[in-house]
Structure formats: structure tokens, C-alpha cells
Amino acid sequence: NLLLGRIAEQRKNPTSAIAFYHRAVYGYWPSQSDENRRNARWELVSVLQKANRRNEVTGELMQLYADAPEDPAYRSKIGFLLLQYGATSNALEVFRDLTRTNPKYVEAYHGLGQALFDSGEYVEARHEFQRAIHLDPKDRENFSLLAETNAVIDLDPGLPRITAAERVRRSGNLLRRVLDHVTQCSPQTPSLQVTEAQKLLTTRHSTNADFNMQLQDTAQQIWHDRASLCGGNVPNDRVLEVVLTRLSHE
């Protein structure tokens, strides 16, 4: 069944390949059955990935996790693949379990931080990146992720438990950061859209919800139109993308 699955995959027949791989995973193996089943399931995951069958990928990865050896590197590999496929809640389960069973394993905190960040739990994500840095101060990626997380926390006007005045201040900073990108990429005379947004920033600050939403809506619209405003020289800003995407979903 394993060999037939590989042949079907080579012949670009994913439906047959998936069926054969399932039989290989659950079939009889005369020796090293656990290892052989895991290896067959990994090949099945690869075929499902190519076929863009995301839900089935998640299911197979979680089954791999349930049958995984006590190797933190093996388990964290599964967690990061779950993150890659947007299965954030499953990844949280994997990395939380890893931090409990392997409290000195830096990748567990790195992965948990990323899963929390993707879930919009930025303050909790910051704590996990700080723990990862404490365990391995030489890992520059965790410093970068911590800085990005702090920037999101400082900029996001949608975070809970902040005052109305602070929410407006953050919305103003959000629009200001968007305008900085647009004016830098397009040094010509500002468009009417940009000029009106700049005037909005000079308006006497109000803490009411309507003014706050006006600032946010203007920032989102200009960021959405940045390709045309910049003449194709599209600016990128990961922090802005995270904050504006979060606001658009609220």
C-alpha cells in the first residue's frame, strides 16, 4: 500500500494516493510498526498538503502528535506545521504541553509565543518570548519577535482595558504611521485622500467613539489604497498589517 501510494502520487493521482496511504497507516506491519506507521503518515501529510486539504492535514498532524515519541524537537515540528496551516488552537495545545513537559526547551516557548501572537493574545505572547530569551539570550529571532509584539501592543487601539483617550491616541498613531509610509514612498504632491487624512490628525482631539472610528477607518482605507498611492512601490509593515487586520475583524 505504501508503494502504491507513492506510485499514485508520482502519477499525479492524489485521490488514489491518499487512499493507499491510509491503508498503509492502518495496515499490518510485521516489524517496527509504530515507526513505519508514523513515516507513512508523514508521507500522507505531504500529499494532503499538495492537494490543499487543510482540515485533513490538521487531523493527521494531531494524530501524529498523539502517537509522537517523547522527543521535544519532533513534537515542536508538529506544532510549527499546525501554525503554518492556521490551526492555532491545536498549536497552542501542542506548545503548552511542551512547556509543561520540557520546561527548559526554548523552542516550546518560541512556538507558544507565536501561537499566542496569532491568536491575538499579545501580552501573553510577550511573556513567552521573554521566557525564550531568558533560556537562550543568543537567539536573535526571539528578540525580533518580542520587539514586534511590543510594537503591536503599543499601537493597537482595540486592546481591552484601555481608556477612551488612550484608544484615540493609538488610533492617531496608527494613521500617522500609515501616512509616514505613504508619503515616503510617494514624494510627489500628496493626494487629496492623504491631505484630508493629515488634516484629520490636526483636528482637536476628541475621545468620543465616532472620532476614534474615523481615525481607524481612514488608516485602513489609505493602507488598502497604498499600491495606487505609491505608484506600485507598495510599502510593507508587519506591525501595521497585524493591527489593521485585527481591527477589520472586530
Short mmCIF file of C-alpha atoms in Angstrom, two decimals:
data_model
loop_
_atom_site.label_atom_id
_atom_site.label_comp_id
_atom_site.label_asym_id
_atom_site.label_seq_id
_atom_site.Cartn_x
_atom_site.Cartn_y
_atom_site.Cartn_z
CA ASN A 1 0.00 0.00 0.00
CA LEU A 2 2.85 2.39 0.78
CA LEU A 3 4.49 1.73 -2.58
CA LEU A 4 1.16 2.02 -4.43
CA GLY A 5 0.59 5.34 -2.69
CA ARG A 6 3.96 6.62 -3.89
CA ILE A 7 3.24 5.47 -7.44
CA ALA A 8 -0.16 7.18 -7.44
CA GLU A 9 1.49 10.36 -6.14
CA GLN A 10 4.08 10.24 -8.95
CA ARG A 11 1.25 9.78 -11.45
CA LYS A 12 -0.47 12.93 -10.08
CA ASN A 13 -3.43 10.99 -8.74
CA PRO A 14 -3.84 12.37 -5.20
CA THR A 15 -7.20 10.69 -4.53
CA SER A 16 -5.76 7.21 -5.07
CA ALA A 17 -2.52 8.14 -3.29
CA ILE A 18 -4.39 9.29 -0.19
CA ALA A 19 -6.45 6.08 -0.12
CA PHE A 20 -3.34 3.88 -0.37
CA TYR A 21 -1.51 5.89 2.28
CA HIS A 22 -4.45 5.50 4.67
CA ARG A 23 -4.27 1.72 4.16
CA ALA A 24 -0.53 1.83 4.80
CA VAL A 25 -1.00 3.80 8.02
CA TYR A 26 -3.60 1.42 9.43
CA GLY A 27 -2.38 -1.80 7.82
CA TYR A 28 -0.29 -4.64 9.24
CA TRP A 29 3.45 -4.05 9.61
CA PRO A 30 5.46 -7.14 10.57
CA SER A 31 8.18 -5.11 12.34
CA GLN A 32 8.75 -1.58 13.67
CA SER A 33 5.04 -0.95 13.23
CA ASP A 34 4.87 2.34 15.18
CA GLU A 35 7.78 3.91 13.31
CA ASN A 36 6.57 2.67 9.92
CA ARG A 37 3.06 3.98 10.54
CA ARG A 38 4.41 7.38 11.56
CA ASN A 39 6.60 7.57 8.46
CA ALA A 40 3.66 6.61 6.23
CA ARG A 41 1.51 9.25 7.92
CA TRP A 42 4.17 11.91 7.29
CA GLU A 43 4.09 10.99 3.59
CA LEU A 44 0.30 11.22 3.74
CA VAL A 45 0.57 14.71 5.26
CA SER A 46 2.80 15.77 2.37
CA VAL A 47 0.26 14.53 -0.20
CA LEU A 48 -2.60 16.27 1.62
CA GLN A 49 -0.59 19.49 1.73
CA LYS A 50 -0.05 19.41 -2.03
CA ALA A 51 -3.79 18.76 -2.51
CA ASN A 52 -4.57 21.74 -0.25
CA ARG A 53 -6.75 19.63 2.04
CA ARG A 54 -6.05 21.74 5.09
CA ASN A 55 -8.51 20.23 7.53
CA GLU A 56 -7.25 16.74 6.82
CA VAL A 57 -3.65 17.93 7.25
CA THR A 58 -4.56 19.23 10.71
CA GLY A 59 -6.24 15.96 11.63
CA GLU A 60 -3.25 13.89 10.54
CA LEU A 61 -0.80 16.17 12.35
CA MET A 62 -2.79 15.86 15.56
CA GLN A 63 -2.78 12.09 15.15
CA LEU A 64 1.00 12.24 14.70
CA TYR A 65 1.17 14.27 17.89
CA ALA A 66 -0.95 11.75 19.78
CA ASP A 67 1.41 8.95 18.72
CA ALA A 68 4.62 11.01 18.89
CA PRO A 69 7.74 9.85 20.73
CA GLU A 70 8.90 11.87 23.75
CA ASP A 71 11.23 13.95 21.59
CA PRO A 72 10.59 17.71 22.01
CA ALA A 73 12.09 18.52 18.59
CA TYR A 74 9.74 16.04 16.92
CA ARG A 75 6.73 17.45 18.78
CA SER A 76 7.65 21.08 18.13
CA LYS A 77 7.94 20.29 14.40
CA ILE A 78 4.29 19.24 14.50
CA GLY A 79 3.37 22.41 16.40
CA PHE A 80 5.03 24.71 13.87
CA LEU A 81 3.35 22.91 10.96
CA LEU A 82 -0.01 23.38 12.71
CA LEU A 83 0.77 27.11 12.94
CA GLN A 84 1.70 27.15 9.26
CA TYR A 85 -1.73 25.75 8.40
CA GLY A 86 -3.62 28.15 10.63
CA ALA A 87 -4.58 25.54 13.23
CA THR A 88 -3.72 27.95 16.04
CA SER A 89 -5.75 26.33 18.81
CA ASN A 90 -4.16 22.95 18.09
CA ALA A 91 -0.70 24.53 18.04
CA LEU A 92 -1.43 26.15 21.41
CA GLU A 93 -2.25 22.71 22.80
CA VAL A 94 1.00 21.26 21.49
CA PHE A 95 3.27 24.05 22.73
CA ARG A 96 1.57 24.39 26.12
CA ASP A 97 2.09 20.68 26.61
CA LEU A 98 5.74 21.04 25.58
CA THR A 99 6.39 23.84 28.10
CA ARG A 100 4.97 21.62 30.85
CA THR A 101 6.94 18.50 29.91
CA ASN A 102 10.14 20.26 28.76
CA PRO A 103 10.41 23.50 30.76
CA LYS A 104 13.99 24.15 29.59
CA TYR A 105 13.27 23.68 25.88
CA VAL A 106 13.47 27.12 24.27
CA GLU A 107 11.54 26.17 21.10
CA ALA A 108 8.49 25.35 23.22
CA TYR A 109 8.27 28.97 24.42
CA HIS A 110 9.13 30.31 20.97
CA GLY A 111 6.26 28.30 19.45
CA LEU A 112 3.85 29.15 22.25
CA GLY A 113 4.64 32.83 21.79
CA GLN A 114 3.93 32.62 18.07
CA ALA A 115 0.68 30.71 18.65
CA LEU A 116 -0.48 33.29 21.21
CA PHE A 117 0.50 36.14 18.86
CA ASP A 118 -1.50 34.58 16.03
CA SER A 119 -4.44 34.27 18.44
CA GLY A 120 -4.29 37.99 19.25
CA GLU A 121 -3.09 37.34 22.81
CA TYR A 122 -0.20 39.79 22.53
CA VAL A 123 0.56 40.37 26.21
CA GLU A 124 0.72 36.61 26.85
CA ALA A 125 2.84 36.19 23.72
CA ARG A 126 5.29 38.78 25.03
CA HIS A 127 5.75 36.78 28.24
CA GLU A 128 6.58 33.62 26.28
CA PHE A 129 9.12 35.38 24.05
CA GLN A 130 10.74 36.82 27.19
CA ARG A 131 10.97 33.30 28.65
CA ALA A 132 12.55 32.05 25.41
CA ILE A 133 15.12 34.87 25.53
CA HIS A 134 15.89 34.08 29.16
CA LEU A 135 16.64 30.47 28.19
CA ASP A 136 18.68 31.41 25.10
CA PRO A 137 19.88 35.05 25.00
CA LYS A 138 21.77 34.38 21.74
CA ASP A 139 18.65 33.60 19.68
CA ARG A 140 18.08 36.85 17.78
CA GLU A 141 14.77 35.70 16.28
CA ASN A 142 13.07 35.81 19.67
CA PHE A 143 14.36 39.36 20.23
CA SER A 144 12.87 40.34 16.87
CA LEU A 145 9.53 38.70 17.70
CA LEU A 146 9.47 40.38 21.12
CA ALA A 147 10.10 43.79 19.54
CA GLU A 148 7.32 43.20 17.02
CA THR A 149 4.95 42.10 19.78
CA ASN A 150 5.75 45.18 21.87
CA ALA A 151 5.14 47.41 18.84
CA VAL A 152 1.71 45.84 18.29
CA ILE A 153 0.82 46.24 21.98
CA ASP A 154 1.85 49.91 21.90
CA LEU A 155 -0.07 50.65 18.69
CA ASP A 156 -3.27 48.57 18.80
CA PRO A 157 -6.29 50.73 19.77
CA GLY A 158 -8.50 47.66 20.01
CA LEU A 159 -6.83 46.12 23.03
CA PRO A 160 -9.09 45.72 26.07
CA ARG A 161 -8.87 47.70 29.31
CA ILE A 162 -7.51 50.97 27.91
CA THR A 163 -9.18 54.35 28.34
CA ALA A 164 -11.11 56.16 25.61
CA ALA A 165 -8.41 58.84 25.45
CA GLU A 166 -5.67 56.21 25.07
CA ARG A 167 -7.71 54.48 22.36
CA VAL A 168 -7.92 57.73 20.37
CA ARG A 169 -4.20 58.39 20.88
CA ARG A 170 -3.35 54.97 19.49
CA SER A 171 -5.72 55.38 16.54
CA GLY A 172 -3.99 58.67 15.74
CA ASN A 173 -0.58 56.99 15.91
CA LEU A 174 -1.89 54.24 13.66
CA LEU A 175 -2.99 56.73 11.00
CA ARG A 176 0.27 58.66 11.40
CA ARG A 177 2.32 55.52 10.79
CA VAL A 178 0.30 54.71 7.66
CA LEU A 179 0.76 58.25 6.34
CA ASP A 180 4.51 58.11 7.01
CA HIS A 181 4.79 55.06 4.77
CA VAL A 182 2.67 56.56 2.01
CA THR A 183 4.42 59.94 1.97
CA GLN A 184 7.86 58.27 1.93
CA CYS A 185 7.03 56.03 -1.00
CA SER A 186 5.41 58.88 -2.97
CA PRO A 187 7.38 62.14 -2.62
CA GLN A 188 5.16 63.90 -5.17
CA THR A 189 2.34 66.25 -4.20
CA PRO A 190 0.12 64.39 -1.71
CA SER A 191 -3.21 63.15 -3.00
CA LEU A 192 -6.47 64.62 -1.75
CA GLN A 193 -7.01 61.44 0.28
CA VAL A 194 -3.68 61.87 2.07
CA THR A 195 -4.19 65.61 2.58
CA GLU A 196 -7.59 65.05 4.19
CA ALA A 197 -6.09 62.39 6.47
CA GLN A 198 -3.31 64.79 7.51
CA LYS A 199 -5.94 67.42 8.36
CA LEU A 200 -7.79 64.86 10.46
CA LEU A 201 -4.69 64.41 12.60
CA THR A 202 -4.61 68.14 13.34
CA THR A 203 -8.25 68.15 14.43
CA ARG A 204 -8.79 68.90 18.08
CA HIS A 205 -8.71 65.52 19.75
CA SER A 206 -11.97 64.11 20.93
CA THR A 207 -12.36 60.97 22.98
CA ASN A 208 -15.72 60.01 21.51
CA ALA A 209 -16.12 56.71 19.70
CA ASP A 210 -17.06 58.30 16.36
CA PHE A 211 -13.77 60.22 16.09
CA ASN A 212 -11.85 57.12 17.10
CA MET A 213 -13.56 55.07 14.38
CA GLN A 214 -12.93 57.83 11.82
CA LEU A 215 -9.21 57.66 12.52
CA GLN A 216 -9.18 53.88 12.23
CA ASP A 217 -11.32 53.78 9.08
CA THR A 218 -9.09 56.40 7.41
CA ALA A 219 -5.95 54.44 8.29
CA GLN A 220 -7.45 51.22 6.91
CA GLN A 221 -8.60 52.85 3.68
CA ILE A 222 -5.26 54.51 2.94
CA TRP A 223 -3.37 51.31 3.73
CA HIS A 224 -5.73 49.43 1.42
CA ASP A 225 -5.09 52.00 -1.36
CA ARG A 226 -1.33 52.23 -0.80
CA ALA A 227 -0.48 50.48 -4.10
CA SER A 228 -2.20 53.17 -6.16
CA LEU A 229 -0.99 55.98 -3.89
CA CYS A 230 2.61 54.77 -4.12
CA GLY A 231 2.57 54.02 -7.83
CA GLY A 232 3.23 50.32 -7.39
CA ASN A 233 6.01 50.79 -4.82
CA VAL A 234 3.96 49.10 -2.11
CA PRO A 235 5.28 49.59 1.44
CA ASN A 236 5.17 46.70 3.89
CA ASP A 237 4.87 46.93 7.64
CA ARG A 238 4.19 43.72 9.58
CA VAL A 239 3.01 45.61 12.68
CA LEU A 240 0.50 47.68 10.68
CA GLU A 241 -0.73 44.56 8.89
CA VAL A 242 -1.36 42.78 12.19
CA VAL A 243 -3.13 45.72 13.85
CA LEU A 244 -5.25 46.72 10.85
CA THR A 245 -6.26 43.12 10.12
CA ARG A 246 -7.31 42.67 13.72
CA LEU A 247 -9.37 45.89 13.66
CA SER A 248 -11.08 44.92 10.41
CA HIS A 249 -12.32 41.70 12.03
CA GLU A 250 -13.81 43.38 15.09
#
